[in-house]
Each structure stands twice: as structure tokens, then as C-alpha cells.
Short mmCIF file of N, CA and C in Angstrom, two decimals:
data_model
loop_
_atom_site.label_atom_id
_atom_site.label_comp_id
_atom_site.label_asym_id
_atom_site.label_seq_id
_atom_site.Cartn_x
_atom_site.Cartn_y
_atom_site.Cartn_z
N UNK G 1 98.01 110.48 226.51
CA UNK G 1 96.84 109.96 227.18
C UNK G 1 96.50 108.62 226.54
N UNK G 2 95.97 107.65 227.30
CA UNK G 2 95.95 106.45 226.49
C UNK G 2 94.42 106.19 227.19
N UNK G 3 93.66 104.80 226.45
CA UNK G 3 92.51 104.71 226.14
C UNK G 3 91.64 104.31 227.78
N UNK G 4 92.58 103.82 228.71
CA UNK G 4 92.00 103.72 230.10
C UNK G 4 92.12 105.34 231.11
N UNK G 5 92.93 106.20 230.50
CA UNK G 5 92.47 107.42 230.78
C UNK G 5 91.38 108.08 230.21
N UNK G 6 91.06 108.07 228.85
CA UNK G 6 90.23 108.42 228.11
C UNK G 6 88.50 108.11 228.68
N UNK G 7 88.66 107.06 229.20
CA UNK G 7 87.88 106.37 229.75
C UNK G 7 87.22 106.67 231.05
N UNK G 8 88.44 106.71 231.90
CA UNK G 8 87.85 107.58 233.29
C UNK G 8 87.78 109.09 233.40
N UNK G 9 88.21 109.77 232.88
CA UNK G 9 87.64 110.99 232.25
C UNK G 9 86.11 110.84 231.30
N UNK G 10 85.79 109.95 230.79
CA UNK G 10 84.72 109.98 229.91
C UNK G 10 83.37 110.06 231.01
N UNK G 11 83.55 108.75 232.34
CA UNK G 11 83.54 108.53 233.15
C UNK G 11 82.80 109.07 234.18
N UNK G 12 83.77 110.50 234.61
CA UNK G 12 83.99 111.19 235.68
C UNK G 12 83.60 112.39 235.02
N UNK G 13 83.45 112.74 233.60
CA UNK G 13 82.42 113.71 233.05
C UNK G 13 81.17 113.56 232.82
N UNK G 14 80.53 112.50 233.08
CA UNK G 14 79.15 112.21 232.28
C UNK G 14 78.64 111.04 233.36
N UNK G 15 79.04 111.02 234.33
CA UNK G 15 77.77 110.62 235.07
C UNK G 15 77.69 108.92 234.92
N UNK G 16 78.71 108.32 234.52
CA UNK G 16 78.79 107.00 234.08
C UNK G 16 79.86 106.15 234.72
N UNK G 17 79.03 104.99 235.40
CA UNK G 17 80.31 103.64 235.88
C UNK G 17 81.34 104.24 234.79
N UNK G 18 82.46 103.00 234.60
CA UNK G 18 83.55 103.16 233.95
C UNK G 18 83.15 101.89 232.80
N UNK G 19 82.68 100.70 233.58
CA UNK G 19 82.00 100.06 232.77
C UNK G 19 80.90 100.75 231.26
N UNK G 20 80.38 101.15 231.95
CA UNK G 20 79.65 101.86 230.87
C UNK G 20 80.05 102.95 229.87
N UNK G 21 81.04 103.91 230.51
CA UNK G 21 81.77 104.56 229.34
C UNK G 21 82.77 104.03 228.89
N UNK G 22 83.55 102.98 229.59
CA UNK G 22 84.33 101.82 228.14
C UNK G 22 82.96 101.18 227.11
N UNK G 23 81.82 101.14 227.64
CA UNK G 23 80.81 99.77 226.25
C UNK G 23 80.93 101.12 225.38
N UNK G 24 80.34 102.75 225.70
CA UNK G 24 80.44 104.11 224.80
C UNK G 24 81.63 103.89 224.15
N UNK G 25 82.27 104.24 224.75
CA UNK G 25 83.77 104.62 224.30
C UNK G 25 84.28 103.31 222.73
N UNK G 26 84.13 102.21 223.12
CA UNK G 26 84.06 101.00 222.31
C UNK G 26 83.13 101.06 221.00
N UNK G 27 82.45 101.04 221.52
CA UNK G 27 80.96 101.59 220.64
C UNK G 27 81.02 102.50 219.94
N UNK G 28 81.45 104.18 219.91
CA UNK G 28 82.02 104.73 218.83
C UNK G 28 83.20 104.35 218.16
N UNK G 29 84.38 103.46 218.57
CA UNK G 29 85.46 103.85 217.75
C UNK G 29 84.92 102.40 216.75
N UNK G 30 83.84 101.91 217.32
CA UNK G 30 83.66 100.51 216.11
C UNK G 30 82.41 101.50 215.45
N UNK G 31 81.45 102.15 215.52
CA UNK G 31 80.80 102.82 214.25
C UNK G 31 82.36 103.30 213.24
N UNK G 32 82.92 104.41 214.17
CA UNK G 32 83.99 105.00 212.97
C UNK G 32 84.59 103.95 212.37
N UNK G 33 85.04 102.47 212.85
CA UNK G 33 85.85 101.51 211.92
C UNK G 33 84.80 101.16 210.62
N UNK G 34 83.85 100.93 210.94
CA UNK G 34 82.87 100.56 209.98
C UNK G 34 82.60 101.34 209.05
N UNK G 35 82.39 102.56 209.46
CA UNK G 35 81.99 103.51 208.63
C UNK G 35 83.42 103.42 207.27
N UNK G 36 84.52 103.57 207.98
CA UNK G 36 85.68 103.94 207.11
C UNK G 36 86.35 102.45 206.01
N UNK G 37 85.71 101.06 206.82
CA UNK G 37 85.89 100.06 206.28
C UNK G 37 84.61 99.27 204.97
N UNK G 38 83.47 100.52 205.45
CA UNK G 38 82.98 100.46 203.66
C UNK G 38 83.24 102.01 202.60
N UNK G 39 84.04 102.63 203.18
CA UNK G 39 84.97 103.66 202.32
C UNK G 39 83.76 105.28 202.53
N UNK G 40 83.46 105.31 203.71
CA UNK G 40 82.76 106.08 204.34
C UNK G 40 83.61 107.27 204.81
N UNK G 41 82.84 108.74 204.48
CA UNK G 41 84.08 109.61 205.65
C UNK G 41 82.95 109.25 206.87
N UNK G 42 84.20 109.94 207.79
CA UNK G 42 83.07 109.92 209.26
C UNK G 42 84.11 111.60 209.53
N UNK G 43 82.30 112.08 209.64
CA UNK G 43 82.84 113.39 209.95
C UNK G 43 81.94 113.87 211.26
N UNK G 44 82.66 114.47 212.44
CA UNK G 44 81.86 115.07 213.56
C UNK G 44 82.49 116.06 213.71
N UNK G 45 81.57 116.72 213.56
CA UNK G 45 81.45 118.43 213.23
C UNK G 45 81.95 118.93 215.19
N UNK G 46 83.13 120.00 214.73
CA UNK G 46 83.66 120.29 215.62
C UNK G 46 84.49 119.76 216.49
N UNK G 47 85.09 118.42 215.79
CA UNK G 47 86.72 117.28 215.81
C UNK G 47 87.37 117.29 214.55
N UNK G 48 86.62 116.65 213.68
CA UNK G 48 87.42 116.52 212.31
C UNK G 48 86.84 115.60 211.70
N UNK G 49 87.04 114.88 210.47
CA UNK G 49 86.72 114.49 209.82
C UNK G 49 87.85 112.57 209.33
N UNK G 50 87.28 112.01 209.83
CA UNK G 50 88.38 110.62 209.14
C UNK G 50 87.98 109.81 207.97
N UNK G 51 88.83 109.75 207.02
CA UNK G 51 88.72 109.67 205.41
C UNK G 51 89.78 108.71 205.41
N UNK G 52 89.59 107.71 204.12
CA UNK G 52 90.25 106.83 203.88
C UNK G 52 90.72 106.63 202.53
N UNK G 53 91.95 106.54 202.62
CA UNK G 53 93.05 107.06 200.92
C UNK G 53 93.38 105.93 200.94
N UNK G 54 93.12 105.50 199.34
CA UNK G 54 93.61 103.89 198.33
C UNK G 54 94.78 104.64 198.27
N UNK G 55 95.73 104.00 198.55
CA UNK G 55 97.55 104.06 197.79
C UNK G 55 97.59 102.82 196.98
N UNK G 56 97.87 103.18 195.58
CA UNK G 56 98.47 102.37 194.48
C UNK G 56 99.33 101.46 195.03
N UNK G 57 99.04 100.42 193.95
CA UNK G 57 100.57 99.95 194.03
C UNK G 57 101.78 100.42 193.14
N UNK G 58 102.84 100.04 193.74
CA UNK G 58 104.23 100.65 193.30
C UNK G 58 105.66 99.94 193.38
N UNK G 59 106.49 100.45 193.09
CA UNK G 59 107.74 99.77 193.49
C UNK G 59 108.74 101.06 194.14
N UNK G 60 109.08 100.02 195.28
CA UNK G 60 110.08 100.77 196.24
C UNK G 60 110.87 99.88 196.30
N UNK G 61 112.41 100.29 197.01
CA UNK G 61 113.19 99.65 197.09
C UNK G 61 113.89 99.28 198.54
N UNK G 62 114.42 98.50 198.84
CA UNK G 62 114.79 97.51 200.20
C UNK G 62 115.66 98.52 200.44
N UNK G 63 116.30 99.20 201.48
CA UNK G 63 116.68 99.86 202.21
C UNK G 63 118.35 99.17 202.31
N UNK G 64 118.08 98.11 202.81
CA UNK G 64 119.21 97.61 202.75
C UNK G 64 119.97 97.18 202.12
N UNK G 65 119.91 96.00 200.91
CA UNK G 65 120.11 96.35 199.48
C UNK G 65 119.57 97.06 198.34
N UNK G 66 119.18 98.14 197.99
CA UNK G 66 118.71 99.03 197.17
C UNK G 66 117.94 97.96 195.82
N UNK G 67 117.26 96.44 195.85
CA UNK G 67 116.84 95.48 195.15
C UNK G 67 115.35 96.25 195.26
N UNK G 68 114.69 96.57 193.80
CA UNK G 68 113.65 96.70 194.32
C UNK G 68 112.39 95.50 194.60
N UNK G 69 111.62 96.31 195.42
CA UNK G 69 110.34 95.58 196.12
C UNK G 69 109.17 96.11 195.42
N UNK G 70 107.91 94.74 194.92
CA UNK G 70 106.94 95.90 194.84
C UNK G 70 105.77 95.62 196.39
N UNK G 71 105.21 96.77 196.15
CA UNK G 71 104.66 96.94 197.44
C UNK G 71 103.03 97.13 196.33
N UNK G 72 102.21 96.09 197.61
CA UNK G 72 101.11 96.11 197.10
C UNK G 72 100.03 97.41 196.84
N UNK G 73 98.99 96.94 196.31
CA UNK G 73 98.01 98.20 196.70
C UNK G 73 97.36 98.53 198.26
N UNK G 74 97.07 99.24 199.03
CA UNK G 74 96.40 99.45 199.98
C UNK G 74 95.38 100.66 200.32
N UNK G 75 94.72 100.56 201.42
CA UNK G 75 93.79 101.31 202.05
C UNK G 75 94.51 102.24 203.28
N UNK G 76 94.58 103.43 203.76
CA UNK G 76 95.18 103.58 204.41
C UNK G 76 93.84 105.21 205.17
N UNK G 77 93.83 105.13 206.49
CA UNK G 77 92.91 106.28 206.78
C UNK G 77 93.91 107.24 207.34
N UNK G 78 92.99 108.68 207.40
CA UNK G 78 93.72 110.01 207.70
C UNK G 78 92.77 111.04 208.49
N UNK G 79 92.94 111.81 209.48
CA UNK G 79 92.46 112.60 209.94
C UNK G 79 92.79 114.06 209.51
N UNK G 80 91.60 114.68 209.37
CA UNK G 80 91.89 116.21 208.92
C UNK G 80 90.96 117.07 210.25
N UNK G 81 91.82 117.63 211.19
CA UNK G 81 91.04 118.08 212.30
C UNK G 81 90.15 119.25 211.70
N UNK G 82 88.99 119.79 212.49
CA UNK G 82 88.50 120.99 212.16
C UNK G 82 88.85 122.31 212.44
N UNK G 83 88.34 123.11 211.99
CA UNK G 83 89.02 124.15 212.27
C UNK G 83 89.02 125.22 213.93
N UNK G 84 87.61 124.67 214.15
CA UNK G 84 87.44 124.68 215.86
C UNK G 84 88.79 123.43 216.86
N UNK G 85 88.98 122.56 216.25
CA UNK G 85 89.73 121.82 217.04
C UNK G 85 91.01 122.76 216.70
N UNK G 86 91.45 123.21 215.54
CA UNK G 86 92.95 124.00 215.49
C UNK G 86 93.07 124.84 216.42
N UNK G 87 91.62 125.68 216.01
CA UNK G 87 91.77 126.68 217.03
C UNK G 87 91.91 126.39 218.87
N UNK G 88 91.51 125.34 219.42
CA UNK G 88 91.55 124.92 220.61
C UNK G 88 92.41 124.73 221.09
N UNK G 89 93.21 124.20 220.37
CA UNK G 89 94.89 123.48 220.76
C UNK G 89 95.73 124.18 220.15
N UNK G 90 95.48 126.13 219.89
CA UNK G 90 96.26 126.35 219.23
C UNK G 90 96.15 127.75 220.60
N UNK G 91 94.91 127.62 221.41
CA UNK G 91 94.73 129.25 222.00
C UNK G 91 95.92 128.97 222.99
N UNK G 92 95.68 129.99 223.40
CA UNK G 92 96.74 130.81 224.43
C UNK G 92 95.83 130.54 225.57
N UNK G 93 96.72 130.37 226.69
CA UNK G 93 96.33 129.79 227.98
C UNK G 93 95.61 131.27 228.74
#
């Protein structure tokens, strides 16, 4: 499913132009960027929770000549679904 489906489903559930559930739709995934880009979880109870893991820096090596590389430090985010979402996408039809 991609984000212009997401959209007319958002849409066609709630009573809203399409205009208006893309400004929604927009509008939460920039709270969650924010939230996670001052090192915030963002958690909504009964989806999951998105958290953001510092990876060190390190040294790895080039694939192609085995020379190593170092690879900087970074920020990297992760989703941990809830346990209502497991269970959803886990029932039996």
C-alpha cells in the first residue's frame, strides 16, 4: 500500500476531502519526525511505539576489496509494534 492509498482510505473512512486527509495524514508523520529528531519515543498505544538507536562508530570493511572503511557515528529509528497490532495481523480470517 503506498501513501496515496493510505490517503483515500483515510479519506473514505472519516468523512474527509482527500485534500484534507493528505494536510492529517502529513501532519502526523511530521509530529512523529520531530518527536524522534529531538530523541523522543513516539508511542501510540495500540500501533507501536518508534524509538531511535545511536549506532557507534566503527570500522567495516569494503565488500569489494576487503580495505577497511570507517563508518561514521549515526542515528538510526526502529519500530516495535504492539502487542494488539501482533495480534491483528497475526488472527485467523
Amino acid at each position: 500500500m503506498k501513501k496515496d492509498d493510505l490517503i483515500k482510505q483515510i479519506a473514505d473512512q472519516s468523512a474527509l476531502t482527500k485534500d484534507q486527509a493528505k494536510k492529517a495524514f502529513d501532519a502526523v508523520f511530521q509530529v512523529i519526525t520531530n518527536g524522534l529528531k529531538k530523541g523522543e519515543d513516539v508511542a501510540i498505544v495500540g500501533f507501536g511505539v518508534f524509538k531511535v538507536k545511536k549506532m557507534a562508530a566503527r570500522t567495516g570493511r569494503n565488500p569489494r576489496t576487503g580495505d577497511p572503511i570507517d563508518i561514521s557515528a549515526k542515528n538510526s529509528s526502529t519500530f516495535s509494534a504492539s502487542k494488539s497490532l501482533k495480534e491483528a495481523i497475526n488472527a485467523k480470517a
